[in-house]
Amino acid sequence: MPTANYKIGESFSVQFAWNLPNGDYVRAVFQADVLDMVAEADKYIIRLVRLIAGRQENKDGELKPTDEFSRDYWALVGELVGQKLTLAYEADNGRALHLRLATLTGEHNFFRRYSDVEEMIKKRLSSAE
């Protein structure tokens, strides 16, 4: 059974990796603040509060110079700061979580679920007034 290594109010680093269409990999490390926990699901509710580090590698694992980074994808990485999401307790081990590119581009709402729900609630509350 997975256990949480962090408590509400604490922070840990979380690393995400995406495989780009050209074969490159984007890896980004964020500071994640623990906002709450869903013990029944063995998950943290976290907010990505800052981008700590990032790199882009070619398909052979060689680091690319920053001037060769994909600006469009790195702009999307930067937009993840401030997002709230759930992560399994095991994600606090520092290993990269390999995600589908659709999570970065927004085609899949992995990083935006909470924002979407909070926006829907605001709209409902304002229309009820």
N, CA, C and O of each residue as an XYZ file, in Angstrom:
516
protein
N       0.842     -1.180      0.000
C       0.000      0.000      0.000
C       0.888      1.245      0.000
O       1.755      1.388      0.862
N       0.676      2.139     -0.957
C       1.487      3.363     -1.020
C       1.228      4.266      0.191
O       0.123      4.311      0.733
N       2.263      4.970      0.589
C       2.115      5.911      1.698
C       2.621      7.281      1.271
O       3.504      7.407      0.422
N       2.045      8.288      1.876
C       2.458      9.665      1.606
C       3.721      9.976      2.394
O       3.812      9.671      3.583
N       4.682     10.577      1.733
C       5.910     10.991      2.401
C       5.879     12.464      2.801
O       6.797     12.956      3.456
N       4.820     13.162      2.402
C       4.688     14.589      2.692
C       3.307     14.862      3.262
O       2.352     14.125      3.021
N       3.233     15.943      4.024
C       1.978     16.344      4.662
C       1.468     17.634      4.030
O       2.182     18.308      3.288
N       0.232     17.958      4.339
C      -0.357     19.210      3.873
C       0.533     20.359      4.333
O       0.929     20.428      5.496
N       0.843     21.261      3.398
C       1.704     22.406      3.692
C       3.159     22.172      3.323
O       3.938     23.124      3.261
N       3.536     20.937      3.080
C       4.912     20.642      2.685
C       5.034     20.653      1.158
O       4.035     20.676      0.439
N       6.274     20.637      0.687
C       6.554     20.673     -0.748
C       7.482     19.530     -1.134
O       8.247     19.017     -0.318
N       7.391     19.152     -2.395
C       8.341     18.197     -2.955
C       8.509     18.513     -4.438
O       7.726     19.267     -5.017
N       9.535     17.931     -5.040
C       9.779     18.127     -6.467
C       9.082     17.026     -7.251
O       9.096     15.857     -6.864
N       8.479     17.421     -8.348
C       7.839     16.453     -9.238
C       8.347     16.715    -10.650
O       8.431     17.861    -11.092
N       8.685     15.628    -11.355
C       9.253     15.742    -12.694
C       8.309     15.112    -13.717
O       7.839     13.988    -13.541
N       8.044     15.852    -14.776
C       7.218     15.364    -15.870
C       8.076     15.281    -17.124
O       8.999     16.075    -17.308
N       7.767     14.314    -17.987
C       8.478     14.169    -19.262
C       7.469     13.912    -20.373
O       6.501     13.171    -20.199
N       7.718     14.541    -21.518
C       6.854     14.380    -22.684
C       7.716     14.069    -23.895
O       8.796     14.636    -24.063
N       7.238     13.175    -24.729
C       7.899     12.849    -25.982
C       7.278     13.728    -27.060
O       6.079     13.647    -27.325
N       8.107     14.574    -27.682
C       7.624     15.479    -28.719
C       7.512     14.754    -30.069
O       8.150     13.721    -30.272
N       6.713     15.286    -30.974
C       6.546     14.641    -32.284
C       7.852     14.430    -33.055
O       7.951     13.493    -33.847
N       8.852     15.283    -32.837
C      10.125     15.139    -33.555
C      11.070     14.136    -32.893
O      12.196     13.954    -33.356
N      10.628     13.485    -31.820
C      11.454     12.502    -31.127
C      12.178     13.039    -29.907
O      12.708     12.262    -29.113
N      12.209     14.355    -29.742
C      12.826     14.953    -28.556
C      11.994     14.642    -27.312
O      10.813     14.304    -27.399
N      12.640     14.767    -26.157
C      11.963     14.673    -24.869
C      12.094     16.003    -24.157
O      13.163     16.615    -24.154
N      11.011     16.446    -23.558
C      11.014     17.610    -22.695
C      10.844     17.093    -21.271
O       9.930     16.318    -20.990
N      11.715     17.519    -20.386
C      11.632     17.149    -18.970
C      11.562     18.433    -18.156
O      12.358     19.351    -18.352
N      10.611     18.485    -17.250
C      10.431     19.679    -16.433
C      10.233     19.267    -14.978
O       9.486     18.337    -14.677
N      10.911     19.971    -14.090
C      10.816     19.703    -12.653
C      10.146     20.909    -11.996
O      10.560     22.052    -12.188
N       9.109     20.626    -11.221
C       8.341     21.671    -10.541
C       8.392     21.474     -9.037
O       8.550     20.357     -8.544
N       8.257     22.578     -8.319
C       7.993     22.500     -6.890
C       6.497     22.298     -6.746
O       5.705     23.082     -7.270
N       6.109     21.250     -6.036
C       4.707     20.937     -5.812
C       4.388     21.139     -4.337
O       5.006     20.512     -3.476
N       3.432     22.005     -4.042
C       2.976     22.210     -2.663
C       1.775     21.319     -2.410
O       0.839     21.289     -3.209
N       1.798     20.589     -1.297
C       0.688     19.712     -0.937
C      -0.420     20.558     -0.329
O      -0.245     21.163      0.729
N      -1.569     20.594     -1.012
C      -2.724     21.367     -0.552
C      -3.677     20.519      0.286
O      -4.287     21.003      1.240
N      -3.792     19.259     -0.084
C      -4.722     18.347      0.592
C      -4.348     16.938      0.183
O      -3.436     16.729     -0.616
N      -5.063     15.977      0.739
C      -4.799     14.585      0.405
C      -6.125     13.857      0.253
O      -7.113     14.185      0.910
N      -6.127     12.865     -0.622
C      -7.283     11.995     -0.794
C      -6.791     10.608     -0.388
O      -6.369      9.810     -1.226
N      -6.856     10.340      0.912
C      -6.286      9.104      1.463
C      -6.918      7.859      0.845
O      -6.239      6.856      0.627
N      -8.211      7.927      0.565
C      -8.902      6.763     -0.001
C      -8.350      6.385     -1.373
O      -8.432      5.226     -1.778
N      -7.793      7.353     -2.083
C      -7.256      7.121     -3.427
C      -5.728      7.131     -3.441
O      -5.118      7.013     -4.504
N      -5.103      7.271     -2.260
C      -3.639      7.356     -2.163
C      -3.086      8.455     -3.056
O      -2.130      8.246     -3.802
N      -3.708      9.644     -2.966
C      -3.296     10.762     -3.817
C      -3.121     12.048     -3.022
O      -3.783     12.292     -2.013
N      -2.195     12.856     -3.527
C      -2.036     14.228     -3.063
C      -2.885     15.136     -3.952
O      -3.124     14.825     -5.118
N      -3.332     16.244     -3.402
C      -3.808     17.368     -4.202
C      -2.701     18.407     -4.077
O      -2.398     18.883     -2.983
N      -2.106     18.747     -5.207
C      -0.938     19.636     -5.193
C      -1.159     20.825     -6.112
O      -2.028     20.811     -6.983
N      -0.354     21.849     -5.895
C      -0.278     22.980     -6.824
C       1.166     23.077     -7.288
O       2.094     23.025     -6.481
N       1.346     23.217     -8.589
C       2.680     23.425     -9.149
C       3.018     24.900     -8.965
O       2.473     25.754     -9.664
N       3.908     25.199     -8.034
C       4.137     26.599     -7.667
C       5.288     27.268     -8.407
O       5.320     28.492     -8.533
N       6.236     26.467     -8.897
C       7.297     27.078     -9.700
C       8.030     26.005    -10.481
O       8.119     24.847    -10.073
N       8.547     26.432    -11.612
C       9.375     25.566    -12.442
C      10.792     25.647    -11.895
O      11.389     26.723    -11.864
N      11.324     24.524    -11.467
C      12.652     24.485    -10.857
C      13.739     24.277    -11.911
O      14.777     24.938    -11.884
N      13.491     23.361    -12.830
C      14.497     23.020    -13.829
C      13.824     22.385    -15.039
O      12.694     21.903    -14.960
N      14.529     22.395    -16.139
C      14.013     21.751    -17.330
C      15.119     21.489    -18.312
O      16.167     22.133    -18.291
N      14.866     20.529    -19.176
C      15.843     20.203    -20.203
C      15.114     19.580    -21.384
O      13.993     19.084    -21.264
N      15.773     19.621    -22.503
C      15.246     18.972    -23.691
C      16.350     18.104    -24.255
O      17.494     18.538    -24.388
N      15.994     16.870    -24.587
C      16.952     15.896    -25.099
C      16.498     15.439    -26.473
O      15.304     15.427    -26.771
N      17.458     15.064    -27.307
C      17.079     14.483    -28.593
C      16.715     13.017    -28.369
O      16.778     12.529    -27.241
N      16.336     12.314    -29.430
C      15.865     10.928    -29.296
C      16.941      9.983    -28.780
O      16.626      8.888    -28.315
N      18.222     10.394    -28.857
C      19.320      9.575    -28.345
C      19.686      9.927    -26.906
O      20.645      9.382    -26.360
N      18.937     10.825    -26.296
C      19.186     11.202    -24.909
C      20.230     12.284    -24.726
O      20.622     12.580    -23.597
N      20.688     12.880    -25.818
C      21.692     13.938    -25.724
C      21.003     15.270    -25.439
O      19.984     15.600    -26.046
N      21.577     16.028    -24.508
C      21.008     17.332    -24.160
C      21.113     18.290    -25.329
O      22.113     18.321    -26.047
N      20.058     19.070    -25.503
C      20.069     20.097    -26.543
C      20.402     21.437    -25.895
O      20.009     21.680    -24.754
N      21.109     22.299    -26.589
C      21.351     23.646    -26.056
C      20.023     24.393    -25.935
O      19.100     24.153    -26.713
N      19.930     25.290    -24.965
C      18.666     25.989    -24.730
C      18.181     26.764    -25.948
O      16.975     26.926    -26.129
N      19.079     27.238    -26.771
C      18.637     27.980    -27.952
C      17.995     27.068    -29.004
O      17.428     27.554    -29.983
N      18.082     25.752    -28.804
C      17.437     24.798    -29.713
C      16.175     24.184    -29.106
O      15.562     23.308    -29.715
N      15.784     24.635    -27.916
C      14.554     24.139    -27.283
C      13.353     24.533    -28.132
O      13.372     25.554    -28.819
N      12.325     23.723    -28.077
C      11.075     24.023    -28.762
C      10.332     25.106    -27.970
O       9.765     24.822    -26.915
N      10.335     26.314    -28.466
C       9.730     27.444    -27.739
C       8.243     27.246    -27.490
O       7.738     27.591    -26.422
N       7.542     26.693    -28.471
C       6.095     26.492    -28.310
C       5.789     25.545    -27.154
O       4.910     25.822    -26.339
N       6.509     24.432    -27.082
C       6.248     23.467    -26.010
C       6.713     23.994    -24.660
O       6.058     23.748    -23.646
N       7.832     24.714    -24.628
C       8.300     25.267    -23.359
C       7.362     26.361    -22.851
O       7.227     26.548    -21.642
N       6.724     27.074    -23.753
C       5.714     28.052    -23.324
C       4.568     27.329    -22.621
O       4.049     27.818    -21.618
N       4.173     26.172    -23.138
C       3.117     25.381    -22.503
C       3.563     24.862    -21.133
O       2.771     24.816    -20.191
N       4.832     24.474    -21.032
C       5.371     24.033    -19.733
C       5.245     25.177    -18.724
O       4.819     24.956    -17.591
N       5.605     26.370    -19.120
C       5.525     27.524    -18.230
C       4.108     27.812    -17.758
O       3.904     28.291    -16.642
N       3.128     27.518    -18.610
C       1.722     27.745    -18.247
C       1.219     26.767    -17.192
O       0.133     26.961    -16.645
N       1.983     25.728    -16.897
C       1.564     24.763    -15.879
C       1.755     25.302    -14.462
O       1.129     24.813    -13.521
N       2.614     26.301    -14.309
C       2.821     26.894    -12.985
C       1.487     27.459    -12.504
O       0.810     28.197    -13.220
N       1.134     27.097    -11.287
C      -0.120     27.547    -10.692
C      -1.250     26.541    -10.805
O      -2.279     26.684    -10.144
N      -1.065     25.522    -11.639
C      -2.127     24.526    -11.812
C      -2.219     23.611    -10.591
O      -1.219     23.290     -9.950
N      -3.445     23.206    -10.294
C      -3.738     22.297     -9.192
C      -4.118     20.952     -9.801
O      -4.872     20.900    -10.773
N      -3.596     19.857     -9.231
C      -3.910     18.531     -9.748
C      -3.730     17.476     -8.682
O      -3.193     17.746     -7.608
N      -4.178     16.284     -8.981
C      -3.961     15.157     -8.071
C      -2.823     14.309     -8.614
O      -2.685     14.120     -9.823
N      -2.020     13.808     -7.700
C      -0.915     12.913     -8.049
C      -0.883     11.773     -7.050
O      -1.104     11.974     -5.856
N      -0.610     10.587     -7.541
C      -0.453      9.431     -6.668
C       0.718      9.661     -5.712
O       1.687     10.340     -6.050
N       0.613      9.092     -4.528
C       1.686      9.238     -3.543
C       3.056      8.860     -4.130
O       4.070      9.468     -3.786
N       3.079      7.858     -5.012
C       4.342      7.397     -5.565
C       5.055      8.461     -6.393
O       6.252      8.334     -6.651
N       4.352      9.495     -6.811
C       4.948     10.551     -7.633
C       5.951     11.401     -6.862
O       6.677     12.193     -7.462
N       6.002     11.248     -5.545
C       6.916     12.067     -4.748
C       8.331     11.499     -4.697
O       9.163     11.990     -3.935
N       8.616     10.468     -5.499
C       9.930      9.830     -5.447
C      10.978     10.499     -6.340
O      12.134     10.076     -6.354
N      10.584     11.541     -7.087
C      11.529     12.278     -7.911
C      11.739     11.727     -9.310
O      12.349     12.393    -10.146
N      11.245     10.525     -9.581
C      11.385      9.964    -10.924
C      10.441     10.669    -11.889
O       9.384     11.161    -11.494
N      10.828     10.710    -13.140
C      10.006     11.379    -14.146
C       8.707     10.622    -14.379
O       8.692      9.397    -14.503
N       7.624     11.377    -14.435
C       6.327     10.828    -14.815
C       6.178     11.088    -16.307
O       6.058     12.237    -16.731
N       6.187     10.038    -17.092
C       6.069     10.171    -18.551
C       4.595     10.302    -18.908
O       3.791      9.404    -18.655
N       4.267     11.429    -19.494
C       2.871     11.733    -19.818
C       2.675     11.843    -21.318
O       3.615     12.099    -22.071
N       1.438     11.646    -21.732
C       1.109     11.848    -23.143
C       1.230     13.333    -23.470
O       0.945     14.184    -22.628
N       1.647     13.636    -24.674
C       1.807     15.023    -25.101
C       0.493     15.791    -24.975
O       0.504     17.001    -24.746
N      -0.627     15.107    -25.122
C      -1.939     15.754    -25.018
C      -2.152     16.405    -23.653
O      -2.941     17.343    -23.542
N      -1.469     15.931    -22.616
C      -1.600     16.568    -21.304
C      -0.916     17.929    -21.289
O      -1.348     18.837    -20.580
N       0.145     18.070    -22.066
C       0.852     19.348    -22.144
C       0.128     20.333    -23.051
O       0.040     21.520    -22.736
N      -0.387     19.852    -24.166
C      -1.042     20.739    -25.131
C      -2.445     21.147    -24.690
O      -3.026     22.069    -25.261
N      -2.994     20.473    -23.681
C      -4.326     20.805    -23.194
C      -5.431     19.997    -23.850
O      -6.600     20.157    -23.498
N      -5.089     19.133    -24.793
C      -6.097     18.269    -25.402
C      -6.668     17.310    -24.365
O      -7.827     16.908    -24.465
N      -5.876     16.947    -23.384
C      -6.324     16.169    -22.229
C      -6.213     17.100    -21.027
O      -5.213     17.803    -20.886
N      -7.209     17.115    -20.172
C      -7.269     18.106    -19.094
C      -6.552     17.690    -17.808
O      -6.912     18.180    -16.737
N      -5.578     16.829    -17.870
C      -4.860     16.362    -16.685
C      -4.418     17.517    -15.783
O      -4.592     17.456    -14.566
N      -3.854     18.556    -16.371
C      -3.345     19.684    -15.592
C      -4.390     20.764    -15.350
O      -4.149     21.683    -14.567
N      -5.524     20.676    -15.992
C      -6.505     21.768    -15.927
C      -7.853     21.362    -15.354
O      -8.785     22.166    -15.347
N      -7.974     20.132    -14.873
C      -9.258     19.666    -14.330
C      -9.786     20.579    -13.234
O     -10.938     21.011    -13.268
N      -8.931     20.864    -12.264
C      -9.374     21.692    -11.140
C      -9.728     23.093    -11.594
O     -10.724     23.658    -11.141
N      -8.932     23.659    -12.478
C      -9.229     24.995    -12.999
C     -10.564     24.999    -13.721
O     -11.354     25.931    -13.567
N     -10.823     23.957    -14.512
C     -12.094     23.857    -15.238
C     -13.273     23.781    -14.278
O     -14.284     24.455    -14.476
N     -13.144     22.962    -13.240
C     -14.227     22.810    -12.266
C     -14.438     24.108    -11.500
O     -15.576     24.532    -11.296
N     -13.344     24.745    -11.073
C     -13.470     26.000    -10.335
C     -14.136     27.071    -11.197
O     -14.927     27.868    -10.692
N     -13.824     27.097    -12.491
C     -14.434     28.061    -13.410
C     -15.927     27.781    -13.577
O     -16.736     28.709    -13.614
N     -16.291     26.500    -13.677
C     -17.714     26.144    -13.794
C     -18.488     26.572    -12.549
O     -19.612     27.065    -12.650
N     -17.891     26.383    -11.384
C     -18.548     26.770    -10.130
C     -18.744     28.281    -10.093
O     -19.816     28.756     -9.716
N     -17.729     29.033    -10.477
C     -17.851     30.499    -10.505
C     -18.983     30.934    -11.424
O     -19.768     31.814    -11.070
N     -19.072     30.320    -12.610
C     -20.133     30.671    -13.557
C     -21.505     30.355    -12.991
O     -22.438     31.143    -13.142
N     -21.633     29.208    -12.341
C     -22.929     28.849    -11.757
C     -23.322     29.785    -10.640
O     -24.480     30.188    -10.530
N     -22.354     30.130     -9.811
C     -22.649     31.045     -8.698
C     -23.045     32.426     -9.212
O     -23.968     33.047     -8.683
N     -22.353     32.904    -10.239
C     -22.672     34.234    -10.750
C     -24.010     34.236    -11.489
O     -24.710     35.248    -11.473
N     -24.379     33.139    -12.129
C     -25.667     33.090    -12.819
C     -26.826     32.893    -11.832
O     -27.970     33.212    -12.154
N     -26.543     32.380    -10.656
C     -27.581     32.170     -9.648
C     -27.928     33.460     -8.908
O     -28.966     33.543     -8.252
N     -27.066     34.455     -9.014
C     -27.290     35.710     -8.274
C     -28.323     36.580     -8.907
O     -28.615     37.663     -8.398
